[in-house]
PDB file of N, CA and C in Angstrom:
ATOM      1  N   MET R 153      89.091 121.165 136.148  1.00  0.00           N
ATOM      2  CA  MET R 153      89.844 120.549 135.101  1.00  0.00           C
ATOM      3  C   MET R 153      89.483 121.214 133.770  1.00  0.00           C
ATOM      4  N   ALA R 154      90.456 121.340 132.898  1.00  0.00           N
ATOM      5  CA  ALA R 154      90.247 122.011 131.615  1.00  0.00           C
ATOM      6  C   ALA R 154      89.390 121.155 130.690  1.00  0.00           C
ATOM      7  N   LYS R 155      88.671 121.852 129.849  1.00  0.00           N
ATOM      8  CA  LYS R 155      87.828 121.176 128.878  1.00  0.00           C
ATOM      9  C   LYS R 155      88.699 120.646 127.732  1.00  0.00           C
ATOM     10  N   ALA R 156      88.478 119.422 127.314  1.00  0.00           N
ATOM     11  CA  ALA R 156      89.283 118.814 126.245  1.00  0.00           C
ATOM     12  C   ALA R 156      88.926 119.429 124.894  1.00  0.00           C
ATOM     13  N   VAL R 157      89.926 119.595 124.085  1.00  0.00           N
ATOM     14  CA  VAL R 157      89.740 120.123 122.736  1.00  0.00           C
ATOM     15  C   VAL R 157      89.718 118.939 121.771  1.00  0.00           C
ATOM     16  N   PRO R 158      88.717 118.868 120.887  1.00  0.00           N
ATOM     17  CA  PRO R 158      88.684 117.747 119.941  1.00  0.00           C
ATOM     18  C   PRO R 158      89.875 117.801 118.986  1.00  0.00           C
ATOM     19  N   LEU R 159      90.368 116.621 118.595  1.00  0.00           N
ATOM     20  CA  LEU R 159      91.504 116.561 117.680  1.00  0.00           C
ATOM     21  C   LEU R 159      91.167 117.144 116.315  1.00  0.00           C
ATOM     22  N   VAL R 160      89.953 116.905 115.848  1.00  0.00           N
ATOM     23  CA  VAL R 160      89.501 117.425 114.561  1.00  0.00           C
ATOM     24  C   VAL R 160      88.222 118.214 114.815  1.00  0.00           C
ATOM     25  N   ALA R 161      88.161 119.411 114.273  1.00  0.00           N
ATOM     26  CA  ALA R 161      86.963 120.228 114.437  1.00  0.00           C
ATOM     27  C   ALA R 161      85.773 119.515 113.798  1.00  0.00           C
ATOM     28  N   PRO R 162      84.601 119.568 114.432  1.00  0.00           N
ATOM     29  CA  PRO R 162      83.427 118.890 113.858  1.00  0.00           C
ATOM     30  C   PRO R 162      83.115 119.339 112.432  1.00  0.00           C
ATOM     31  N   SER R 163      83.412 120.583 112.101  1.00  0.00           N
ATOM     32  CA  SER R 163      83.143 121.065 110.747  1.00  0.00           C
ATOM     33  C   SER R 163      84.105 120.476 109.721  1.00  0.00           C
ATOM     34  N   ALA R 164      85.233 119.919 110.170  1.00  0.00           N
ATOM     35  CA  ALA R 164      86.223 119.350 109.255  1.00  0.00           C
ATOM     36  C   ALA R 164      86.097 117.840 109.113  1.00  0.00           C
ATOM     37  N   GLU R 165      85.218 117.216 109.889  1.00  0.00           N
ATOM     38  CA  GLU R 165      85.058 115.765 109.816  1.00  0.00           C
ATOM     39  C   GLU R 165      84.340 115.366 108.536  1.00  0.00           C
ATOM     40  N   LEU R 166      84.713 114.219 108.009  1.00  0.00           N
ATOM     41  CA  LEU R 166      84.070 113.698 106.814  1.00  0.00           C
ATOM     42  C   LEU R 166      82.733 113.070 107.184  1.00  0.00           C
ATOM     43  N   PRO R 167      81.755 113.143 106.277  1.00  0.00           N
ATOM     44  CA  PRO R 167      80.444 112.567 106.594  1.00  0.00           C
ATOM     45  C   PRO R 167      80.496 111.045 106.643  1.00  0.00           C
ATOM     46  N   GLY R 168      79.653 110.471 107.488  1.00  0.00           N
ATOM     47  CA  GLY R 168      79.578 109.022 107.604  1.00  0.00           C
ATOM     48  C   GLY R 168      78.798 108.419 106.452  1.00  0.00           C
ATOM     49  N   ILE R 169      79.173 107.207 106.038  1.00  0.00           N
ATOM     50  CA  ILE R 169      78.439 106.529 104.972  1.00  0.00           C
ATOM     51  C   ILE R 169      77.762 105.259 105.475  1.00  0.00           C
ATOM     52  N   VAL R 170      78.275 104.679 106.552  1.00  0.00           N
ATOM     53  CA  VAL R 170      77.666 103.488 107.148  1.00  0.00           C
ATOM     54  C   VAL R 170      77.534 103.747 108.644  1.00  0.00           C
ATOM     55  N   PRO R 171      76.347 104.142 109.102  1.00  0.00           N
ATOM     56  CA  PRO R 171      76.181 104.374 110.534  1.00  0.00           C
ATOM     57  C   PRO R 171      76.115 103.049 111.290  1.00  0.00           C
ATOM     58  N   GLY R 172      76.364 103.115 112.567  1.00  0.00           N
ATOM     59  CA  GLY R 172      76.269 101.917 113.396  1.00  0.00           C
ATOM     60  C   GLY R 172      77.627 101.439 113.861  1.00  0.00           C
ATOM     61  N   THR R 173      77.753 100.127 113.953  1.00  0.00           N
ATOM     62  CA  THR R 173      78.963  99.554 114.540  1.00  0.00           C
ATOM     63  C   THR R 173      80.195  99.717 113.654  1.00  0.00           C
ATOM     64  N   LEU R 174      80.030  99.727 112.330  1.00  0.00           N
ATOM     65  CA  LEU R 174      81.188  99.883 111.448  1.00  0.00           C
ATOM     66  C   LEU R 174      81.747 101.297 111.492  1.00  0.00           C
ATOM     67  N   ASN R 175      80.868 102.278 111.583  1.00  0.00           N
ATOM     68  CA  ASN R 175      81.258 103.685 111.688  1.00  0.00           C
ATOM     69  C   ASN R 175      82.211 104.103 110.560  1.00  0.00           C
ATOM     70  N   LEU R 176      81.892 103.708 109.335  1.00  0.00           N
ATOM     71  CA  LEU R 176      82.697 104.100 108.178  1.00  0.00           C
ATOM     72  C   LEU R 176      82.292 105.490 107.719  1.00  0.00           C
ATOM     73  N   HIS R 177      83.259 106.233 107.216  1.00  0.00           N
ATOM     74  CA  HIS R 177      82.968 107.566 106.710  1.00  0.00           C
ATOM     75  C   HIS R 177      83.510 107.702 105.299  1.00  0.00           C
ATOM     76  N   ALA R 178      83.337 108.856 104.699  1.00  0.00           N
ATOM     77  CA  ALA R 178      83.699 109.081 103.303  1.00  0.00           C
ATOM     78  C   ALA R 178      85.195 108.923 103.046  1.00  0.00           C
ATOM     79  N   GLY R 179      86.017 108.920 104.069  1.00  0.00           N
ATOM     80  CA  GLY R 179      87.456 108.747 103.890  1.00  0.00           C
ATOM     81  C   GLY R 179      87.805 107.427 103.237  1.00  0.00           C
ATOM     82  N   ILE R 180      87.012 106.387 103.504  1.00  0.00           N
ATOM     83  CA  ILE R 180      87.276 105.085 102.887  1.00  0.00           C
ATOM     84  C   ILE R 180      87.071 105.168 101.383  1.00  0.00           C
ATOM     85  N   LEU R 181      86.077 105.926 100.954  1.00  0.00           N
ATOM     86  CA  LEU R 181      85.850 106.105  99.516  1.00  0.00           C
ATOM     87  C   LEU R 181      86.983 106.908  98.882  1.00  0.00           C
ATOM     88  N   LEU R 182      87.472 107.908  99.595  1.00  0.00           N
ATOM     89  CA  LEU R 182      88.602 108.691  99.085  1.00  0.00           C
ATOM     90  C   LEU R 182      89.847 107.820  98.931  1.00  0.00           C
ATOM     91  N   GLN R 183      90.101 106.957  99.893  1.00  0.00           N
ATOM     92  CA  GLN R 183      91.276 106.092  99.825  1.00  0.00           C
ATOM     93  C   GLN R 183      91.138 105.042  98.721  1.00  0.00           C
ATOM     94  N   LEU R 184      89.954 104.484  98.546  1.00  0.00           N
ATOM     95  CA  LEU R 184      89.746 103.523  97.456  1.00  0.00           C
ATOM     96  C   LEU R 184      89.914 104.197  96.099  1.00  0.00           C
ATOM     97  N   GLY R 185      89.406 105.419  95.979  1.00  0.00           N
ATOM     98  CA  GLY R 185      89.589 106.174  94.739  1.00  0.00           C
ATOM     99  C   GLY R 185      91.049 106.494  94.481  1.00  0.00           C
ATOM    100  N   SER R 186      91.767 106.848  95.532  1.00  0.00           N
ATOM    101  CA  SER R 186      93.202 107.128  95.396  1.00  0.00           C
ATOM    102  C   SER R 186      93.963 105.879  94.977  1.00  0.00           C
ATOM    103  N   ALA R 187      93.612 104.741  95.551  1.00  0.00           N
ATOM    104  CA  ALA R 187      94.280 103.486  95.191  1.00  0.00           C
ATOM    105  C   ALA R 187      94.026 103.132  93.729  1.00  0.00           C
ATOM    106  N   ALA R 188      92.794 103.333  93.264  1.00  0.00           N
ATOM    107  CA  ALA R 188      92.476 103.056  91.862  1.00  0.00           C
ATOM    108  C   ALA R 188      93.240 103.998  90.935  1.00  0.00           C
ATOM    109  N   LEU R 189      93.348 105.251  91.319  1.00  0.00           N
ATOM    110  CA  LEU R 189      94.088 106.226  90.511  1.00  0.00           C
ATOM    111  C   LEU R 189      95.569 105.866  90.434  1.00  0.00           C
ATOM    112  N   VAL R 190      96.153 105.487  91.550  1.00  0.00           N
ATOM    113  CA  VAL R 190      97.571 105.109  91.563  1.00  0.00           C
ATOM    114  C   VAL R 190      97.784 103.850  90.735  1.00  0.00           C
ATOM    115  N   TRP R 191      96.881 102.869  90.842  1.00  0.00           N
ATOM    116  CA  TRP R 191      97.002 101.657  90.035  1.00  0.00           C
ATOM    117  C   TRP R 191      96.995 102.011  88.554  1.00  0.00           C
ATOM    118  N   TRP R 192      96.035 102.839  88.135  1.00  0.00           N
ATOM    119  CA  TRP R 192      95.959 103.222  86.728  1.00  0.00           C
ATOM    120  C   TRP R 192      97.221 103.971  86.310  1.00  0.00           C
ATOM    121  N   LEU R 193      97.676 104.873  87.158  1.00  0.00           N
ATOM    122  CA  LEU R 193      98.857 105.670  86.831  1.00  0.00           C
ATOM    123  C   LEU R 193     100.082 104.784  86.628  1.00  0.00           C
ATOM    124  N   ILE R 194     100.273 103.795  87.486  1.00  0.00           N
ATOM    125  CA  ILE R 194     101.458 102.939  87.401  1.00  0.00           C
ATOM    126  C   ILE R 194     101.327 101.887  86.293  1.00  0.00           C
ATOM    127  N   GLU R 195     100.159 101.308  86.129  1.00  0.00           N
ATOM    128  CA  GLU R 195     100.001 100.186  85.199  1.00  0.00           C
ATOM    129  C   GLU R 195      99.596 100.583  83.781  1.00  0.00           C
ATOM    130  N   ARG R 196      98.963 101.728  83.597  1.00  0.00           N
ATOM    131  CA  ARG R 196      98.378 102.038  82.295  1.00  0.00           C
ATOM    132  C   ARG R 196      98.892 103.313  81.629  1.00  0.00           C
ATOM    133  N   SER R 197      99.714 104.087  82.294  1.00  0.00           N
ATOM    134  CA  SER R 197     100.146 105.363  81.715  1.00  0.00           C
ATOM    135  C   SER R 197     101.615 105.328  81.304  1.00  0.00           C
ATOM    136  N   ARG R 198     101.981 106.287  80.487  1.00  0.00           N
ATOM    137  CA  ARG R 198     103.377 106.415  80.064  1.00  0.00           C
ATOM    138  C   ARG R 198     104.273 106.721  81.256  1.00  0.00           C
ATOM    139  N   PHE R 199     103.776 107.564  82.154  1.00  0.00           N
ATOM    140  CA  PHE R 199     104.528 107.888  83.362  1.00  0.00           C
ATOM    141  C   PHE R 199     104.813 106.622  84.170  1.00  0.00           C
ATOM    142  N   GLY R 200     103.812 105.760  84.310  1.00  0.00           N
ATOM    143  CA  GLY R 200     103.998 104.511  85.042  1.00  0.00           C
ATOM    144  C   GLY R 200     105.021 103.606  84.384  1.00  0.00           C
ATOM    145  N   PHE R 201     105.012 103.574  83.059  1.00  0.00           N
ATOM    146  CA  PHE R 201     106.014 102.783  82.347  1.00  0.00           C
ATOM    147  C   PHE R 201     107.413 103.298  82.658  1.00  0.00           C
ATOM    148  N   GLN R 202     107.563 104.615  82.664  1.00  0.00           N
ATOM    149  CA  GLN R 202     108.867 105.204  82.970  1.00  0.00           C
ATOM    150  C   GLN R 202     109.285 104.895  84.405  1.00  0.00           C
ATOM    151  N   VAL R 203     108.349 104.949  85.326  1.00  0.00           N
ATOM    152  CA  VAL R 203     108.654 104.640  86.729  1.00  0.00           C
ATOM    153  C   VAL R 203     109.116 103.190  86.857  1.00  0.00           C
ATOM    154  N   ARG R 204     108.412 102.285  86.215  1.00  0.00           N
ATOM    155  CA  ARG R 204     108.798 100.872  86.282  1.00  0.00           C
ATOM    156  C   ARG R 204     110.144 100.629  85.612  1.00  0.00           C
ATOM    157  N   ALA R 205     110.391 101.308  84.485  1.00  0.00           N
ATOM    158  CA  ALA R 205     111.682 101.156  83.805  1.00  0.00           C
ATOM    159  C   ALA R 205     112.811 101.696  84.670  1.00  0.00           C
ATOM    160  N   LEU R 206     112.575 102.833  85.305  1.00  0.00           N
ATOM    161  CA  LEU R 206     113.585 103.420  86.185  1.00  0.00           C
ATOM    162  C   LEU R 206     113.871 102.501  87.368  1.00  0.00           C
ATOM    163  N   GLY R 207     112.840 101.908  87.931  1.00  0.00           N
ATOM    164  CA  GLY R 207     113.033 101.000  89.059  1.00  0.00           C
ATOM    165  C   GLY R 207     113.764  99.729  88.672  1.00  0.00           C
ATOM    166  N   ALA R 208     113.534  99.261  87.464  1.00  0.00           N
ATOM    167  CA  ALA R 208     114.178  98.026  87.025  1.00  0.00           C
ATOM    168  C   ALA R 208     115.650  98.237  86.691  1.00  0.00           C
ATOM    169  N   ASN R 209     115.956  99.349  85.992  1.00  0.00           N
ATOM    170  CA  ASN R 209     117.333  99.580  85.569  1.00  0.00           C
ATOM    171  C   ASN R 209     117.518 101.054  85.213  1.00  0.00           C
ATOM    172  N   PRO R 210     118.014 101.869  86.133  1.00  0.00           N
ATOM    173  CA  PRO R 210     118.184 103.301  85.863  1.00  0.00           C
ATOM    174  C   PRO R 210     119.106 103.586  84.678  1.00  0.00           C
ATOM    175  N   HIS R 211     120.139 102.780  84.508  1.00  0.00           N
ATOM    176  CA  HIS R 211     121.068 103.007  83.395  1.00  0.00           C
ATOM    177  C   HIS R 211     120.365 102.779  82.052  1.00  0.00           C
ATOM    178  N   ALA R 212     119.576 101.719  81.963  1.00  0.00           N
ATOM    179  CA  ALA R 212     118.833 101.449  80.731  1.00  0.00           C
ATOM    180  C   ALA R 212     117.791 102.535  80.477  1.00  0.00           C
ATOM    181  N   ALA R 213     117.153 103.035  81.531  1.00  0.00           N
ATOM    182  CA  ALA R 213     116.178 104.114  81.373  1.00  0.00           C
ATOM    183  C   ALA R 213     116.859 105.367  80.836  1.00  0.00           C
ATOM    184  N   ARG R 214     118.037 105.680  81.351  1.00  0.00           N
ATOM    185  CA  ARG R 214     118.787 106.844  80.872  1.00  0.00           C
ATOM    186  C   ARG R 214     119.199 106.647  79.408  1.00  0.00           C
ATOM    187  N   THR R 215     119.641 105.448  79.078  1.00  0.00           N
ATOM    188  CA  THR R 215     120.041 105.137  77.707  1.00  0.00           C
ATOM    189  C   THR R 215     118.849 105.232  76.753  1.00  0.00           C
ATOM    190  N   ALA R 216     117.657 104.906  77.232  1.00  0.00           N
ATOM    191  CA  ALA R 216     116.446 104.980  76.414  1.00  0.00           C
ATOM    192  C   ALA R 216     115.943 106.407  76.240  1.00  0.00           C
ATOM    193  N   GLY R 217     116.601 107.371  76.877  1.00  0.00           N
ATOM    194  CA  GLY R 217     116.235 108.770  76.697  1.00  0.00           C
ATOM    195  C   GLY R 217     115.365 109.357  77.786  1.00  0.00           C
ATOM    196  N   MET R 218     115.171 108.647  78.856  1.00  0.00           N
ATOM    197  CA  MET R 218     114.364 109.171  79.961  1.00  0.00           C
ATOM    198  C   MET R 218     115.216 110.090  80.819  1.00  0.00           C
ATOM    199  N   ARG R 219     114.596 111.145  81.324  1.00  0.00           N
ATOM    200  CA  ARG R 219     115.272 112.070  82.233  1.00  0.00           C
ATOM    201  C   ARG R 219     115.223 111.469  83.633  1.00  0.00           C
ATOM    202  N   VAL R 220     116.234 110.722  83.972  1.00  0.00           N
ATOM    203  CA  VAL R 220     116.238 109.949  85.211  1.00  0.00           C
ATOM    204  C   VAL R 220     116.186 110.857  86.438  1.00  0.00           C
ATOM    205  N   GLY R 221     117.001 111.892  86.483  1.00  0.00           N
ATOM    206  CA  GLY R 221     117.012 112.784  87.643  1.00  0.00           C
ATOM    207  C   GLY R 221     115.680 113.471  87.852  1.00  0.00           C
ATOM    208  N   ARG R 222     115.119 113.994  86.773  1.00  0.00           N
ATOM    209  CA  ARG R 222     113.828 114.676  86.863  1.00  0.00           C
ATOM    210  C   ARG R 222     112.733 113.700  87.287  1.00  0.00           C
ATOM    211  N   LEU R 223     112.777 112.495  86.750  1.00  0.00           N
ATOM    212  CA  LEU R 223     111.788 111.483  87.096  1.00  0.00           C
ATOM    213  C   LEU R 223     111.898 111.078  88.565  1.00  0.00           C
ATOM    214  N   GLN R 224     113.115 110.960  89.076  1.00  0.00           N
ATOM    215  CA  GLN R 224     113.308 110.614  90.488  1.00  0.00           C
ATOM    216  C   GLN R 224     112.757 111.701  91.405  1.00  0.00           C
ATOM    217  N   VAL R 225     112.968 112.962  91.052  1.00  0.00           N
ATOM    218  CA  VAL R 225     112.441 114.065  91.864  1.00  0.00           C
ATOM    219  C   VAL R 225     110.916 114.069  91.815  1.00  0.00           C
ATOM    220  N   THR R 226     110.341 113.861  90.638  1.00  0.00           N
ATOM    221  CA  THR R 226     108.883 113.821  90.504  1.00  0.00           C
ATOM    222  C   THR R 226     108.285 112.695  91.341  1.00  0.00           C
ATOM    223  N   ILE R 227     108.894 111.527  91.290  1.00  0.00           N
ATOM    224  CA  ILE R 227     108.408 110.384  92.072  1.00  0.00           C
ATOM    225  C   ILE R 227     108.492 110.684  93.566  1.00  0.00           C
ATOM    226  N   THR R 228     109.575 111.326  93.980  1.00  0.00           N
ATOM    227  CA  THR R 228     109.745 111.662  95.395  1.00  0.00           C
ATOM    228  C   THR R 228     108.646 112.609  95.864  1.00  0.00           C
ATOM    229  N   PHE R 229     108.343 113.643  95.076  1.00  0.00           N
ATOM    230  CA  PHE R 229     107.291 114.583  95.465  1.00  0.00           C
ATOM    231  C   PHE R 229     105.918 113.922  95.458  1.00  0.00           C
ATOM    232  N   LEU R 230     105.644 113.087  94.469  1.00  0.00           N
ATOM    233  CA  LEU R 230     104.343 112.428  94.405  1.00  0.00           C
ATOM    234  C   LEU R 230     104.149 111.410  95.522  1.00  0.00           C
ATOM    235  N   SER R 231     105.219 110.798  95.971  1.00  0.00           N
ATOM    236  CA  SER R 231     105.087 109.786  97.020  1.00  0.00           C
ATOM    237  C   SER R 231     104.655 110.384  98.351  1.00  0.00           C
ATOM    238  N   GLY R 232     104.881 111.655  98.574  1.00  0.00           N
ATOM    239  CA  GLY R 232     104.469 112.297  99.816  1.00  0.00           C
ATOM    240  C   GLY R 232     103.096 112.919  99.743  1.00  0.00           C
ATOM    241  N   GLY R 233     102.458 112.915  98.581  1.00  0.00           N
ATOM    242  CA  GLY R 233     101.175 113.581  98.392  1.00  0.00           C
ATOM    243  C   GLY R 233     100.032 113.042  99.217  1.00  0.00           C
ATOM    244  N   PRO R 234      99.754 111.742  99.170  1.00  0.00           N
ATOM    245  CA  PRO R 234      98.587 111.227  99.892  1.00  0.00           C
ATOM    246  C   PRO R 234      98.806 111.011 101.387  1.00  0.00           C
ATOM    247  N   GLU R 235      99.960 111.308 101.906  1.00  0.00           N
ATOM    248  CA  GLU R 235     100.276 111.036 103.315  1.00  0.00           C
ATOM    249  C   GLU R 235      99.323 111.715 104.298  1.00  0.00           C
ATOM    250  N   PRO R 236      98.962 112.986 104.142  1.00  0.00           N
ATOM    251  CA  PRO R 236      98.093 113.621 105.149  1.00  0.00           C
ATOM    252  C   PRO R 236      96.634 113.173 105.099  1.00  0.00           C
ATOM    253  N   ALA R 237      96.207 112.485 104.067  1.00  0.00           N
ATOM    254  CA  ALA R 237      94.792 112.138 103.923  1.00  0.00           C
ATOM    255  C   ALA R 237      94.232 111.358 105.112  1.00  0.00           C
ATOM    256  N   PRO R 238      94.885 110.314 105.604  1.00  0.00           N
ATOM    257  CA  PRO R 238      94.303 109.594 106.742  1.00  0.00           C
ATOM    258  C   PRO R 238      94.236 110.433 108.017  1.00  0.00           C
ATOM    259  N   ARG R 239      95.063 111.426 108.129  1.00  0.00           N
ATOM    260  CA  ARG R 239      95.051 112.268 109.328  1.00  0.00           C
ATOM    261  C   ARG R 239      93.810 113.149 109.393  1.00  0.00           C
ATOM    262  N   ALA R 240      93.174 113.396 108.254  1.00  0.00           N
ATOM    263  CA  ALA R 240      91.970 114.215 108.235  1.00  0.00           C
ATOM    264  C   ALA R 240      90.746 113.419 108.649  1.00  0.00           C
ATOM    265  N   CYS R 241      90.890 112.120 108.779  1.00  0.00           N
ATOM    266  CA  CYS R 241      89.776 111.245 109.141  1.00  0.00           C
ATOM    267  C   CYS R 241      89.866 110.896 110.622  1.00  0.00           C
ATOM    268  N   PRO R 242      88.818 111.157 111.387  1.00  0.00           N
ATOM    269  CA  PRO R 242      88.880 110.852 112.827  1.00  0.00           C
ATOM    270  C   PRO R 242      88.864 109.374 113.112  1.00  0.00           C
TER     271      PRO R 242
END
């Protein structure tokens, strides 16, 4: 029978932070940091204000001088950014 190939190379695995039954690794810290960054970006930045305004009323956002099309494309690209992160964690 053929030898099984690991899904993630051992050199690419994230280091563990809580050994034992929980088996948590550094990926949890990366995800918590990402969540905090996204919260700050949406709630405290000018970009977040524009995103919320666009979501509430695109016509009003356009009337207020926001580049609605450009903002929609930017949001679309940013929404796909963190997707591969959990796949790097075994």
